[in-house]
Coordinates of C-alpha atoms in Angstrom, one line a residue:
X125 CA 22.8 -9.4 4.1
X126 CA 20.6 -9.8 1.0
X127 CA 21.8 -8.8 -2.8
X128 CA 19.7 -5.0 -2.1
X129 CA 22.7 -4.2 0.4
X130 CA 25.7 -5.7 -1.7
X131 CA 27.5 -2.6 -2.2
X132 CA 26.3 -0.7 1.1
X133 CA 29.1 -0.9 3.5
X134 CA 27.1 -2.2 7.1
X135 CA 29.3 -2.5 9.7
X136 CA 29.1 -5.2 11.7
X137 CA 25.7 -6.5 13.5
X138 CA 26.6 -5.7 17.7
X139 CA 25.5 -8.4 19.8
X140 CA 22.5 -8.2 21.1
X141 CA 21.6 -10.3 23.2
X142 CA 25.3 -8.8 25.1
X143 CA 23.6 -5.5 25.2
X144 CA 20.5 -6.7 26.4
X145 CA 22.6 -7.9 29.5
X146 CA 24.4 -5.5 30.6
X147 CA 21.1 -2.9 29.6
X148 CA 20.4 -0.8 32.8
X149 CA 16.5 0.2 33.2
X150 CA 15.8 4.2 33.1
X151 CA 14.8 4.6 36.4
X152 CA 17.7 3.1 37.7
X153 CA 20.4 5.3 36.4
X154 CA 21.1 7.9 38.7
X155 CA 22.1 10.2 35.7
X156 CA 18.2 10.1 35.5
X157 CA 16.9 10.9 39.2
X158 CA 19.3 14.0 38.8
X159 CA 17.5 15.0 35.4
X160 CA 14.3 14.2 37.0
X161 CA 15.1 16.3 39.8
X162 CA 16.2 19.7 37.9
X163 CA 13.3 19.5 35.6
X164 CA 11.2 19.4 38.6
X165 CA 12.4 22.3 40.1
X166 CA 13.9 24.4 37.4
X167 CA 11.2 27.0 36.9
X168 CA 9.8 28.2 33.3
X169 CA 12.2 30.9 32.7
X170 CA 10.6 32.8 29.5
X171 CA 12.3 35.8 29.7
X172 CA 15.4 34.4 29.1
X173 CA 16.2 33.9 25.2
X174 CA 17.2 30.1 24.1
X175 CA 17.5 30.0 20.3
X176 CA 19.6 27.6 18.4
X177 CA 20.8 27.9 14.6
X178 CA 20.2 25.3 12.7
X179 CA 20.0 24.2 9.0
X180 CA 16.6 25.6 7.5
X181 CA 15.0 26.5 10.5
X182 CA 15.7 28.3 14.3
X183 CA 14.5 26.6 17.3
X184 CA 13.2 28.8 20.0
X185 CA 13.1 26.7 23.3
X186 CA 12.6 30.0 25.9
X187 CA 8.8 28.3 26.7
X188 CA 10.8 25.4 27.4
X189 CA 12.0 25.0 31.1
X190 CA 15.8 25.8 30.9
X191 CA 19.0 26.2 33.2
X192 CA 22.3 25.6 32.9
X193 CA 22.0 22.8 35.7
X194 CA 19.0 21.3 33.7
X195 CA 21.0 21.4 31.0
X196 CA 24.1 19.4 32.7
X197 CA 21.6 16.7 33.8
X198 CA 20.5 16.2 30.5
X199 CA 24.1 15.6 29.1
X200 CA 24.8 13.5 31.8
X201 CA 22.1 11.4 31.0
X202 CA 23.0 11.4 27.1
X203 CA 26.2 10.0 28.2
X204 CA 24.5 7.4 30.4
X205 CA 22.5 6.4 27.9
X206 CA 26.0 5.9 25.3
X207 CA 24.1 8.5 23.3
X208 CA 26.6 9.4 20.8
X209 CA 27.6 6.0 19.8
X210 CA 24.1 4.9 19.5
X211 CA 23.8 8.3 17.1
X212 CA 26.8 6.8 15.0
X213 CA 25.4 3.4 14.7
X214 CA 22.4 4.9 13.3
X215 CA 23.7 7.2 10.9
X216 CA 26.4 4.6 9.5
X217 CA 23.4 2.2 8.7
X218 CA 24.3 -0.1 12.1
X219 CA 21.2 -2.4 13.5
X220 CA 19.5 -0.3 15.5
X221 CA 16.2 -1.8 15.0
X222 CA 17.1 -4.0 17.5
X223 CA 13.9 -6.6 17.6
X224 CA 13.8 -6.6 13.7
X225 CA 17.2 -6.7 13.4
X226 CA 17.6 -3.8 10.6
X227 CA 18.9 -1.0 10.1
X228 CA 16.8 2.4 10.0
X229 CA 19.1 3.8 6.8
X230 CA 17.1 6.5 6.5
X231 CA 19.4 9.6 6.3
X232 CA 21.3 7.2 3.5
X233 CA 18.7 8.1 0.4
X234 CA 19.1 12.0 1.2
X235 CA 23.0 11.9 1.5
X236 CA 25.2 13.4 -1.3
X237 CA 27.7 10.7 -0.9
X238 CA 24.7 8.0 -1.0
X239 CA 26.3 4.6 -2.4
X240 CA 26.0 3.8 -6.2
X241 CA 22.6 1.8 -6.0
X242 CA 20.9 4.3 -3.9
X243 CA 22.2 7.4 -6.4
X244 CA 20.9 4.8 -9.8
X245 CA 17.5 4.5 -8.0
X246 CA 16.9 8.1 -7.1
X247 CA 18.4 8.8 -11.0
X248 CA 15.9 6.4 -12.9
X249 CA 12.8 7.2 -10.9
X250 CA 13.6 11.5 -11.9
X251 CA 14.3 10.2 -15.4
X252 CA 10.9 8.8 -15.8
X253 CA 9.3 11.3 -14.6
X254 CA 11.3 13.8 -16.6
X255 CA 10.3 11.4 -19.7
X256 CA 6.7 11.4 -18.3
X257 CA 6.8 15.5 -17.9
X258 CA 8.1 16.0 -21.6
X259 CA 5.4 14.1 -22.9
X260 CA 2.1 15.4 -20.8
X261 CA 1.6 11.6 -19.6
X262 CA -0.8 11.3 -16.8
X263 CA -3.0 14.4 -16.5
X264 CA -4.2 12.1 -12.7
X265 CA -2.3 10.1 -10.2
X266 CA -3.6 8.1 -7.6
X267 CA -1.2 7.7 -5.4
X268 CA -2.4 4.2 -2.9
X269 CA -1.3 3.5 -0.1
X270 CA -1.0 4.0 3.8
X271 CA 0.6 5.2 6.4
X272 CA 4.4 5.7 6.2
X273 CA 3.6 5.0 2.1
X274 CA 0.9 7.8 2.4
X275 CA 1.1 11.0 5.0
X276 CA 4.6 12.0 3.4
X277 CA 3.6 12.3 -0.2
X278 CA 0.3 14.2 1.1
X279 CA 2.6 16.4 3.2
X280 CA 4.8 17.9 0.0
X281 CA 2.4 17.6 -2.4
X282 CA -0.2 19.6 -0.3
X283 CA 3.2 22.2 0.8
X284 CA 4.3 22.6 -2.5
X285 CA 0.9 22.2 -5.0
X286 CA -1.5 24.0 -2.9
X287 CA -2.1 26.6 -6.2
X288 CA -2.7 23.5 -7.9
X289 CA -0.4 21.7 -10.3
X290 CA -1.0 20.5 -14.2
X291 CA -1.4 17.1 -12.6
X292 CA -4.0 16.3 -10.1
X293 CA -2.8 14.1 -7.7
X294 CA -5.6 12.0 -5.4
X295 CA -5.0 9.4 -2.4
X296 CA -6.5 6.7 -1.7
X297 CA -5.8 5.1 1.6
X298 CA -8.4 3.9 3.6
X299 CA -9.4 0.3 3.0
X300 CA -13.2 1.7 3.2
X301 CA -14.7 0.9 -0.4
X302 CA -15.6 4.7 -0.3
X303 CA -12.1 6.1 -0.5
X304 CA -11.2 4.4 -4.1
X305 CA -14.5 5.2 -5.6
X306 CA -14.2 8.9 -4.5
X307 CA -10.6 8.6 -5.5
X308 CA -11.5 7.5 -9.3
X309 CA -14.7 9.1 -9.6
X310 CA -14.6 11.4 -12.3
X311 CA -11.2 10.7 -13.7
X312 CA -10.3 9.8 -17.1
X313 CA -8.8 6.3 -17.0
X314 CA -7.0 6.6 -20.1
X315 CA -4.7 9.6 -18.8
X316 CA -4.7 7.9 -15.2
X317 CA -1.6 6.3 -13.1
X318 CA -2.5 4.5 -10.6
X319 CA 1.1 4.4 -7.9
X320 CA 0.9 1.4 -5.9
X321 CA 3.1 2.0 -2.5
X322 CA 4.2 -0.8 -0.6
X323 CA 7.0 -2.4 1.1
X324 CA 6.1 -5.4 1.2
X325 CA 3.5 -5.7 -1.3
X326 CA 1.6 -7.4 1.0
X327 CA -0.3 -4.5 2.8
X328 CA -4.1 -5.5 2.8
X329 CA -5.2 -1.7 1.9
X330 CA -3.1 -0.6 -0.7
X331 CA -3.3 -4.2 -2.6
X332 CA -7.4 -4.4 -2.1
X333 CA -7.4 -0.7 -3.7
X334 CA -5.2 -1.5 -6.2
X335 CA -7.6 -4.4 -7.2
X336 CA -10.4 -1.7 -8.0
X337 CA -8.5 0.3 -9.9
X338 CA -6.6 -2.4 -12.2
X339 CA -10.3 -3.5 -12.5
X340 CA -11.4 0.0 -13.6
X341 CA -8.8 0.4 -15.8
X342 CA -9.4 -3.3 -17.5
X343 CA -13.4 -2.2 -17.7
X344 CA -12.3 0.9 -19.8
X345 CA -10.7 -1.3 -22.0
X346 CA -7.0 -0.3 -21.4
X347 CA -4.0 -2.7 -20.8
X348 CA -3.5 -2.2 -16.6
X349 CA 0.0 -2.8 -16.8
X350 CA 0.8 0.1 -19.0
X351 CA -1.2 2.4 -16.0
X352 CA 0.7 1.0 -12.8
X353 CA 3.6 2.1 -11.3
X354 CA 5.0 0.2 -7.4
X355 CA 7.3 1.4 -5.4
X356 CA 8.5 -1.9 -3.3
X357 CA 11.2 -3.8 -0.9
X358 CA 10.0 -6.8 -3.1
X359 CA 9.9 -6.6 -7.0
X360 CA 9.3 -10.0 -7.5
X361 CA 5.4 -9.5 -6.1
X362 CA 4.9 -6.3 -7.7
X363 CA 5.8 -7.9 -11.4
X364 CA 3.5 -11.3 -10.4
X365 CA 1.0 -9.0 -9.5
X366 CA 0.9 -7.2 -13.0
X367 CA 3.3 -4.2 -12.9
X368 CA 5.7 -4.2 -15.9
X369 CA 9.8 -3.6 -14.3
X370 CA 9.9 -0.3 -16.0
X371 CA 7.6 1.3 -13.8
X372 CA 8.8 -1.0 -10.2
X373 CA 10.8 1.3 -8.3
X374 CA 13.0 0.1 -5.4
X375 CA 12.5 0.2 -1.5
X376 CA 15.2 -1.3 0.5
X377 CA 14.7 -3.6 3.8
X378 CA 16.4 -0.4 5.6
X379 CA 13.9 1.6 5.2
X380 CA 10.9 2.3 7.4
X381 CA 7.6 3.3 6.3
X382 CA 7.7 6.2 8.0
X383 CA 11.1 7.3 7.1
X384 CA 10.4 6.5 3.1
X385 CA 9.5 10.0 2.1
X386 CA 13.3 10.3 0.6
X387 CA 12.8 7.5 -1.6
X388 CA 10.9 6.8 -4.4
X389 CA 7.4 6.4 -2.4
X390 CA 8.0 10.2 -3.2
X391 CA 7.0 8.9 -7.1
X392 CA 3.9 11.2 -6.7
X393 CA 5.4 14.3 -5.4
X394 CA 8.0 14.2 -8.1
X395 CA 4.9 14.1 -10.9
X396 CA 3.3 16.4 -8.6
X397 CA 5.3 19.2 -8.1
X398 CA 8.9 18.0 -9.8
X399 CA 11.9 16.5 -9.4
X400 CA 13.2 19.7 -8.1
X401 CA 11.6 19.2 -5.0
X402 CA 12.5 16.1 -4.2
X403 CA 15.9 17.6 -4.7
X404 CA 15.4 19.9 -2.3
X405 CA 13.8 18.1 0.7
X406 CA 16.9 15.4 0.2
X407 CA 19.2 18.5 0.9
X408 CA 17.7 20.4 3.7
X409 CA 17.0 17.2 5.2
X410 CA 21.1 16.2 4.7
X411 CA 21.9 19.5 6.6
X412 CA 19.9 18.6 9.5
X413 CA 21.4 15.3 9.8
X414 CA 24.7 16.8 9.1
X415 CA 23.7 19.5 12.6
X416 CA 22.9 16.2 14.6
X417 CA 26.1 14.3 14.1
X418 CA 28.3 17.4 14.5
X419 CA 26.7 19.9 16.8
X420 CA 27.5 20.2 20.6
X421 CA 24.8 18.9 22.8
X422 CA 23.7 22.1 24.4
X423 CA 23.4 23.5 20.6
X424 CA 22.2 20.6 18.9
X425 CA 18.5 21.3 17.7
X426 CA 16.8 17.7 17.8
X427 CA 18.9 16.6 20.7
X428 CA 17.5 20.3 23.0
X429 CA 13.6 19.1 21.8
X430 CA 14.3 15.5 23.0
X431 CA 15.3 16.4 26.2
X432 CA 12.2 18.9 26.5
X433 CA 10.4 16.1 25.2
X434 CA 11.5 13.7 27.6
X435 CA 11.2 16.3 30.7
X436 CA 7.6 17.2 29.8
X437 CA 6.4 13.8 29.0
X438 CA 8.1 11.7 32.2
X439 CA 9.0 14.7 34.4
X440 CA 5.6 16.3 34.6
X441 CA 3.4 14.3 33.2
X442 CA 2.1 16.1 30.1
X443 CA 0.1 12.9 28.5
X444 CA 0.3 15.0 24.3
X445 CA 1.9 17.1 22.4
X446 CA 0.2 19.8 20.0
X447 CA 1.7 20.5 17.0
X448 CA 0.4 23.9 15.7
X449 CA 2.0 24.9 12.3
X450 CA 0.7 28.3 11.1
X451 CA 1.0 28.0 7.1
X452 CA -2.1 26.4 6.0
X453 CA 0.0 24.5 3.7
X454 CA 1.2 22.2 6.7
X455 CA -2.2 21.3 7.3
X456 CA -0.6 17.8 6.6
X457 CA 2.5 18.3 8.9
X458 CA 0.5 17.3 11.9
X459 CA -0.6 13.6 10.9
X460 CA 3.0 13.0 9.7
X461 CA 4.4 13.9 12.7
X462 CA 1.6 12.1 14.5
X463 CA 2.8 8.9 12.9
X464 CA 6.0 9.3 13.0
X465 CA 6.2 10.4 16.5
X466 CA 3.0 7.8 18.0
X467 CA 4.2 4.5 16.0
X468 CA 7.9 5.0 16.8
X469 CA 7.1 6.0 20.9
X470 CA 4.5 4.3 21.6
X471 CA 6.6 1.6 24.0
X472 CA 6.2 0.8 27.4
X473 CA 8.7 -2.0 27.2
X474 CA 12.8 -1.5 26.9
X475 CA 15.3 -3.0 24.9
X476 CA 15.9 -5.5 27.5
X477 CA 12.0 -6.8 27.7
X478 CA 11.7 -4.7 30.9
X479 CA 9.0 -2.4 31.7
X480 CA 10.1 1.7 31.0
X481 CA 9.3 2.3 34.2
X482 CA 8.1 6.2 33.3
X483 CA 5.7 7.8 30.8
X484 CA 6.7 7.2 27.5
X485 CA 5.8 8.7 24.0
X486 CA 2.9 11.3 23.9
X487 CA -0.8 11.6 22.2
X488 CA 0.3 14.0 19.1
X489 CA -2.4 16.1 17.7
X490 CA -3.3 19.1 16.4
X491 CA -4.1 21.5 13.8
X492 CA -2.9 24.5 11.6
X493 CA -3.5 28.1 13.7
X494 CA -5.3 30.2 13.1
X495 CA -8.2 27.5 12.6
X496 CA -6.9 25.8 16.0
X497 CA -7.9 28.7 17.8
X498 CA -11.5 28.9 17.1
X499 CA -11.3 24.9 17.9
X500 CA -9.4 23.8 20.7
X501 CA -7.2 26.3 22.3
X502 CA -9.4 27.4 24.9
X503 CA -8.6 24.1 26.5
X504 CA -4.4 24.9 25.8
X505 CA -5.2 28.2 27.7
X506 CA -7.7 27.3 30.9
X507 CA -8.0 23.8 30.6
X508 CA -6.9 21.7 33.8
X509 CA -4.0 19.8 31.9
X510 CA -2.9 21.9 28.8
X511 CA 0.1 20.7 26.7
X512 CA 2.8 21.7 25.3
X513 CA 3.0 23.2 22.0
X514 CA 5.2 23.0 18.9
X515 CA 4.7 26.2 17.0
X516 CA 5.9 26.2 13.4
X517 CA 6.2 29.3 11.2
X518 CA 7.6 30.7 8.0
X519 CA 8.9 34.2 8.4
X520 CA 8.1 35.2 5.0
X521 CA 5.4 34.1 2.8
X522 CA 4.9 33.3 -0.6
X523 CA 1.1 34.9 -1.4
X524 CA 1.0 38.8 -2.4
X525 CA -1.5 40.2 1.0
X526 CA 1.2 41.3 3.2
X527 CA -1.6 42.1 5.9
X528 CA -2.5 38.6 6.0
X529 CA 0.3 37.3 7.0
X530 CA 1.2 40.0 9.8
X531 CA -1.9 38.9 11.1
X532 CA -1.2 35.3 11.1
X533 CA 2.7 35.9 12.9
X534 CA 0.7 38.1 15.7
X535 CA -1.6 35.8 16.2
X536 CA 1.0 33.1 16.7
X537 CA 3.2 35.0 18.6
X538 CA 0.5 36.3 21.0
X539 CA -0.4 32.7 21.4
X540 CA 2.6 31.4 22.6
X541 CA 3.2 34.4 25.0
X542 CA -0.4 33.8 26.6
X543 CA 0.6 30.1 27.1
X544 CA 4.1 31.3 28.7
X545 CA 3.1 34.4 30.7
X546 CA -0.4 33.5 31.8
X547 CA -2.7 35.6 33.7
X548 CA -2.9 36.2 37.4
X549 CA -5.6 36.7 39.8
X550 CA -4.8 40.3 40.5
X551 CA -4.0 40.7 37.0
X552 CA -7.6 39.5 35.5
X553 CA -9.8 41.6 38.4
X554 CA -7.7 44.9 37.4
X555 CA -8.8 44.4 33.5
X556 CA -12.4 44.3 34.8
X557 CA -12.0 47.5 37.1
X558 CA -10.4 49.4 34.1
X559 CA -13.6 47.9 32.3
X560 CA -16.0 50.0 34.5
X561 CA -17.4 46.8 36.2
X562 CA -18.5 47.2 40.0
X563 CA -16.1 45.6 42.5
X564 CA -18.6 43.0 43.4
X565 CA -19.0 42.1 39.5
X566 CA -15.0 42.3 39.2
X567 CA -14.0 40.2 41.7
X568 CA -16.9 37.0 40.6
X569 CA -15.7 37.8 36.7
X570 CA -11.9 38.0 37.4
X571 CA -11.7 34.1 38.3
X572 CA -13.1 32.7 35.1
X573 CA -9.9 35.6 33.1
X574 CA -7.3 33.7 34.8
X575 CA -4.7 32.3 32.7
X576 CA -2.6 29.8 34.3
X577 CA 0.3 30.4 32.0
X578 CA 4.0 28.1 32.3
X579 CA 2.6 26.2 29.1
X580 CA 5.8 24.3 27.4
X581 CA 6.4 25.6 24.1
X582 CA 9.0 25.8 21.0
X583 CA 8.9 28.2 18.7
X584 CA 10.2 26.9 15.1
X585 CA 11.1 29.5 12.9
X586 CA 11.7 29.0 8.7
X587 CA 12.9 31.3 6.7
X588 CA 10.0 30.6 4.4
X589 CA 8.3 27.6 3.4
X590 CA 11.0 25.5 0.7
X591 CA 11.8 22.3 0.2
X592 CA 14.8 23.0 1.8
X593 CA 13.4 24.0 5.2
X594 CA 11.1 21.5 5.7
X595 CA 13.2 18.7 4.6
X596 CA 15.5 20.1 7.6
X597 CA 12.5 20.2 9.8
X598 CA 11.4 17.1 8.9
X599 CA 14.8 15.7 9.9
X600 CA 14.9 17.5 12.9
X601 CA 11.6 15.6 14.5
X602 CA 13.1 12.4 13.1
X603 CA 16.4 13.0 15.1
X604 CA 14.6 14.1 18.2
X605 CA 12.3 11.2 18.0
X606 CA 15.4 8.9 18.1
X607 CA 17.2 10.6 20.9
X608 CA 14.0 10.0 22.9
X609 CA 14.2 6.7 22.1
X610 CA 17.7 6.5 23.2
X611 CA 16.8 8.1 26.8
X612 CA 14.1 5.8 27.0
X613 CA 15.4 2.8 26.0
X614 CA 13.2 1.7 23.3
X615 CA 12.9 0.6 19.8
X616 CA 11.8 3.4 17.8
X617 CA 11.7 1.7 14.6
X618 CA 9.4 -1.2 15.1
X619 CA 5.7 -1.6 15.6
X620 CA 4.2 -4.5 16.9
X621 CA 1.3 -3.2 18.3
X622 CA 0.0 -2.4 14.7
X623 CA 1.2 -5.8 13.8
X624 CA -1.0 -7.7 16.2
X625 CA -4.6 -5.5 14.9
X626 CA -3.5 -6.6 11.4
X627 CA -3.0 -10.5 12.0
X628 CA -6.4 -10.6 14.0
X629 CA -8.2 -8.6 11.2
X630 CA -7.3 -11.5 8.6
X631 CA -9.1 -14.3 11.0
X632 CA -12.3 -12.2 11.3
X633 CA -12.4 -11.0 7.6
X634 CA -13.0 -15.0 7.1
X635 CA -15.3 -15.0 9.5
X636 CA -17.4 -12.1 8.5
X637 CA -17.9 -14.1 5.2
X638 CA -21.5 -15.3 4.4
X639 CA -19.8 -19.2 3.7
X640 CA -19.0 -19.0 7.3
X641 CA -23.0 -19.2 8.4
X642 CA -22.8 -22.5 9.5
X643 CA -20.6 -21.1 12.5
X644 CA -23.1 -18.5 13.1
X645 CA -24.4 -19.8 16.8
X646 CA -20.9 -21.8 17.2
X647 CA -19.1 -20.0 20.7
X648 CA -15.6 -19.3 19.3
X649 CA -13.1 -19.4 22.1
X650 CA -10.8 -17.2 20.5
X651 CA -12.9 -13.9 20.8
X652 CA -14.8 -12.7 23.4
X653 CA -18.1 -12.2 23.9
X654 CA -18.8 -8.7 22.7
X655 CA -16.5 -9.4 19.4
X656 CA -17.9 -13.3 19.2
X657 CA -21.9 -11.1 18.7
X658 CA -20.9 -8.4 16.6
X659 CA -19.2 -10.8 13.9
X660 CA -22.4 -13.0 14.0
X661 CA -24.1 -9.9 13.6
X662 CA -22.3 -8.2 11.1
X663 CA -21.6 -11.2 8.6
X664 CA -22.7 -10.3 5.1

């Protein structure tokens, strides 16, 4: 192991290329025909109440289909899978990014007991920004960079400064020129930091943005250095690149992008809204994994969604999930889950090389409520596929129009129950007769009122929206997005696919280069036809 894990107690790398052996495909456990078979033919069963207790939240799963057989199968298959010692190896920093060979130390940088380097990190990053709060430093931040390094920061910031903050806080992301002029425009470069984020310091976007604004900031006449801060895996790149050390906060090889929101890529939220709420994300989020570890199986809250997951996704053949969080402040919950969920599911290869053999990770998508009802819900209610639905809401608010938010919990709640209960035949032509229509008009009109209803659904309930509770929800989609990896038998943690898009972007940035003319009418076996025109086309 490298000097970053010297005192971080690993325990041993498991052998591999053993496990890859002696790995048995999905579809040929038999721990999975009987799952299959029970989720098949256990019925939606709504009326009876399926709630688990867990830290920061309370998981409704009665829109999920649910029976104590169903229930069995699903432990069985847990076991098949060696589910609870793949659960330790992850949570006692193990290699379980098996084709990387890494851990996925994630739950590490939110644990109480977190080893001394981790604990320094997190102290020195809230002590500048404690230094930086005491003397008004940095009236803007632009927070740069993608993905993992991005959607997190957005999330809290957007959760917990939606009133607005002293600071204003602006990403930029995309490596379209447009987002870092639009991020810049306006701002005053000499109370500007600029928060590079990036764990390799390599990542085309947030390094060709940074560019612009070291470039700004050297137009205005300002040392850049003194307005840069990185968060990194490697230190050495971000001080060649023109960071000073004071400001280079620590990533470690452990830690994937989009598992970093505990760590210091969290630099922005901490200027943002304060150190306090870092605090408090690390500590709901510490609960939840403590729930995972310790809770029975038929009680545990990511494990119950992961085996709805599973069911709905390779059972019956729901190709998305929607995510519908009604608090307008989670507007940002649904592209972090999206990521997380998308770039760690979507496998169709094993551990073993071997095809999956069933329907693997869903399309994620959606959109806060009540705005997702006026955009897309028609199709959740009548459409010929549907999907299921994660509702998320906070029993209390924290705004003063009491009316407001009834409104918003009815409309949720009457949401979910049309999805579950649906409408029948009989049921839509006897609202038309009570309506006064003429039998001929009722029984034409009735069809189009029909509701098909059985819609898979959880209901997530928070107390209100803290850092607490969605640092445990957040954990809680991270847990059941392993334990679907686990059934599966994939490799949540890497992401190859994105890996292969970025290394043919760099040959075709050369080539869209104007000193690459003399090319221009040269057939270039390595792209096809369409690609070989549209670069000819396209070169500056």
């Amino acid at each position: 192991m490298s000097g970053d894990f010297a005192d971080i107690p690993f325990a041993a790398m498991p052998d591999r290329s053993a496990s890859a052996d002696t790995f048995v495909p999905l579809t040929e456990l038999p721990e999975w025909e009987r799952f299959a078979r029970e989720a098949r033919t256990c019925a939606p069963q709504s009326d009876a109440l399926d709630l688990i207790e867990a830290p920061g939240l309370v998981l409704d799963s009665s829109g999920q289909r649910h029976s104590p057989a169903l229930m069995a199968a699903g432990e069985a298959l847990l076991r098949a899978r060696d589910f609870e010692a793949q659960r330790a190896r992850l949570l006692a920093g193990e290699v379980v990014n098996v084709t990387e060979d890494r851990a996925a130390w994630h739950t590490m940088l939110r644990a109480p007991d977190a080893p001394p380097r981790v604990l320094a990190e997190r102290e020195r990053m809230d002590a500048w920004v404690r230094r930086a709060d005491a003397g008004r430093r940095w009236r803007h931040v632009v927070h740069v960079g993608i993905g993992g390094s991005d959607w997190g920061v957005r999330l809290a910031v957007s959760a917990f400064g939606y009133a607005g903050t002293w600071r204003e806080v602006r990403f930029v992301a995309n490596i379209d020129g447009h987002a870092i002029e639009g991020g810049l425009a306006g701002l005053d470069p000499r109370e500007t930091l600029v928060v590079l984020v990036s764990k390799s310091f390599t990542t085309a976007e947030p390094l060709e943005n940074g560019a612009r604004a070291r470039e700004w900031l050297a137009a205005a006449g300002l040392d850049p250095a003194s307005h840069l801060a990185a968060i990194t895996a490697r230190p050495d790149r971000a001080r060649a690149w023109g960071v000073p050390e004071s400001q280079i906060f620590q990533l470690w090889d452990w830690v994937g992008g989009r598992f970093s929101l505990w760590s210091a890529v969290s630099l922005s939220t901490a200027l943002a809204v304060g150190v306090d709420v870092l605090e408090g994300l690390r500590a709901g989020a510490a609960a939840m994994d403590a729930h995972f570890a310790q809770a029975p199986l038929a009680a545990n809250a990511p494990v119950r969604m992961a085996l709805a997951g599973v069911a709905n996704r390779s059972v019956l053949g729901h190709g998305s999930l929607n995510i519908a969080p009604y608090d307008s402040r989670l507007a940002n919950l649904v592209p972090y889950i999206q990521q997380l969920d998308m770039e760690s599911l979507g496998k169709s290869v094993d551990v073993s090389g071997q095809p999956v053999g069933v329907p693997t990770g869903p399309a994620v998508w959606g959109m806060p409520g009540t705005d997702a009802q006026h955009t897309f819900f028609q199709w959740m209610h009548q459409g010929s596929d549907g999907a299921p639905v994660d509702f998320i809401l906070c029993r209390e608010a924290d705004h003063h129009w009491p009316a407001h938010h009834r409104q918003l919990l009815a409309n949720c709640l009457a949401q979910r129950e049309a999805l579950m209960r649906g409408k029948t035949l009989a049921q839509a032509r006897a609202e038309c007769v009570a309506e006064n229509m003429d039998p001929e008009r009722a029984d034409w009109l009735a069809p189009h009122r029909v509701h098909p209803g059985g819609r898979p659904n959880h209901l997530i309930v928070l107390p209100r929206l803290s850092p607490y509770s969605l640092g445990a929800l957040l954990a809680l989609y991270e847990h059941r997005v392993f334990t679907q990896g686990v059934i599966w038998g994939i490799d949540p943690f890497d992401q190859w696919g994105v890996e292969y898009g970025k290394v043919l972007a760099r040959g075709i940035i050369a080539e869209l280069d104007p000193a690459a003319a003399a090319t221009r009418d040269t057939p270039t076996a390595s792209h096809d036809a369409s690609t070989h025109h549209w670069i000819n086309r396209l070169r500056g």
